[in-house]
XYZ file of C-alpha atoms in Angstrom:
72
model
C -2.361 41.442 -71.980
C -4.856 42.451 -69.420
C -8.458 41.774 -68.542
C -10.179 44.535 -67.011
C -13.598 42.298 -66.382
C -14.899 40.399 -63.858
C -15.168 37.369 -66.234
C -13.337 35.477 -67.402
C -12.856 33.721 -70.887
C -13.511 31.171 -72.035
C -16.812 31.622 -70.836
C -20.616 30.706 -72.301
C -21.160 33.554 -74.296
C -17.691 33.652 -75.956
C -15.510 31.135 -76.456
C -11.549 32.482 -75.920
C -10.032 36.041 -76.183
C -8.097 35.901 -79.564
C -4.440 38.204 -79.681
C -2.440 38.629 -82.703
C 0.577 38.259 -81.750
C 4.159 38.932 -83.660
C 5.783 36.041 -86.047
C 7.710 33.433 -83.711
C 7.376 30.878 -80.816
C 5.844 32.907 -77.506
C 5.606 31.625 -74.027
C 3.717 32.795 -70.958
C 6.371 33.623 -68.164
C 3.570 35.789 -65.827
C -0.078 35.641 -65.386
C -1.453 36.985 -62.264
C -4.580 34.409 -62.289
C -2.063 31.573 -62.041
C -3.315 29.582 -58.729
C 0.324 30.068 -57.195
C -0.847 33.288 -56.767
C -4.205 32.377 -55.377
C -5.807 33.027 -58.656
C -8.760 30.996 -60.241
C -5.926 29.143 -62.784
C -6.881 30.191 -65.945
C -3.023 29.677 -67.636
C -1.656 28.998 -71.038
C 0.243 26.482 -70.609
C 1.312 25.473 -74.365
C 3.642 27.554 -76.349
C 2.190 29.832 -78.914
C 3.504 28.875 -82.513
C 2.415 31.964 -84.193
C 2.667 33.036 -87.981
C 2.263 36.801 -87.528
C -1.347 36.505 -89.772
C -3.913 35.225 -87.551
C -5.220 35.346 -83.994
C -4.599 32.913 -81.470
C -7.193 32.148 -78.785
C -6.110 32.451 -75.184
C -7.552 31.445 -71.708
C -7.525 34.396 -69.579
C -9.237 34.982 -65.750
C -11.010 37.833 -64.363
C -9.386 40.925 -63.698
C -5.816 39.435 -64.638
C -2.667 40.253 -66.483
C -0.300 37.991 -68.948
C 2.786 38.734 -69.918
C 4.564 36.342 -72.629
C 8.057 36.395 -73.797
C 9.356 35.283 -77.420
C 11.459 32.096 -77.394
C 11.660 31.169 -81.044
């Protein structure tokens, strides 16, 4: 998942950037705003429990990329 903008969400004139993402349990193993990588820290932390019908909302940063991997 990648942000092209300089903004980032959540932000005041939208709350989070919603995904849909695949049945199962997802985790984020990359995401280039992470503050290990002098980003601004704008990370998922949680696991994703997803049912393959809805979107979840994510944090994401400016100009970033997040790549998550299924563990369940």
């Amino acid at each position: 998942i990648s942000n092209f903008q300089n903004s980032a969400y959540p932000r005041k004139d939208a709350d989070y950037y919603y995904i849909s993402f695949p049945q199962g349990i997802w985790k984020e193993v990359l995401n280039t705003d992470n503050e290990r990588y002098a980003g601004s820290g704008h990370v998922n932390d949680n696991l994703i429990y997803s049912d393959g019908t809805r979107e979840i909302p994510l944090t994401i940063g400016p100009n970033s990329t997040l790549i998550f991997t299924k563990v369940g």
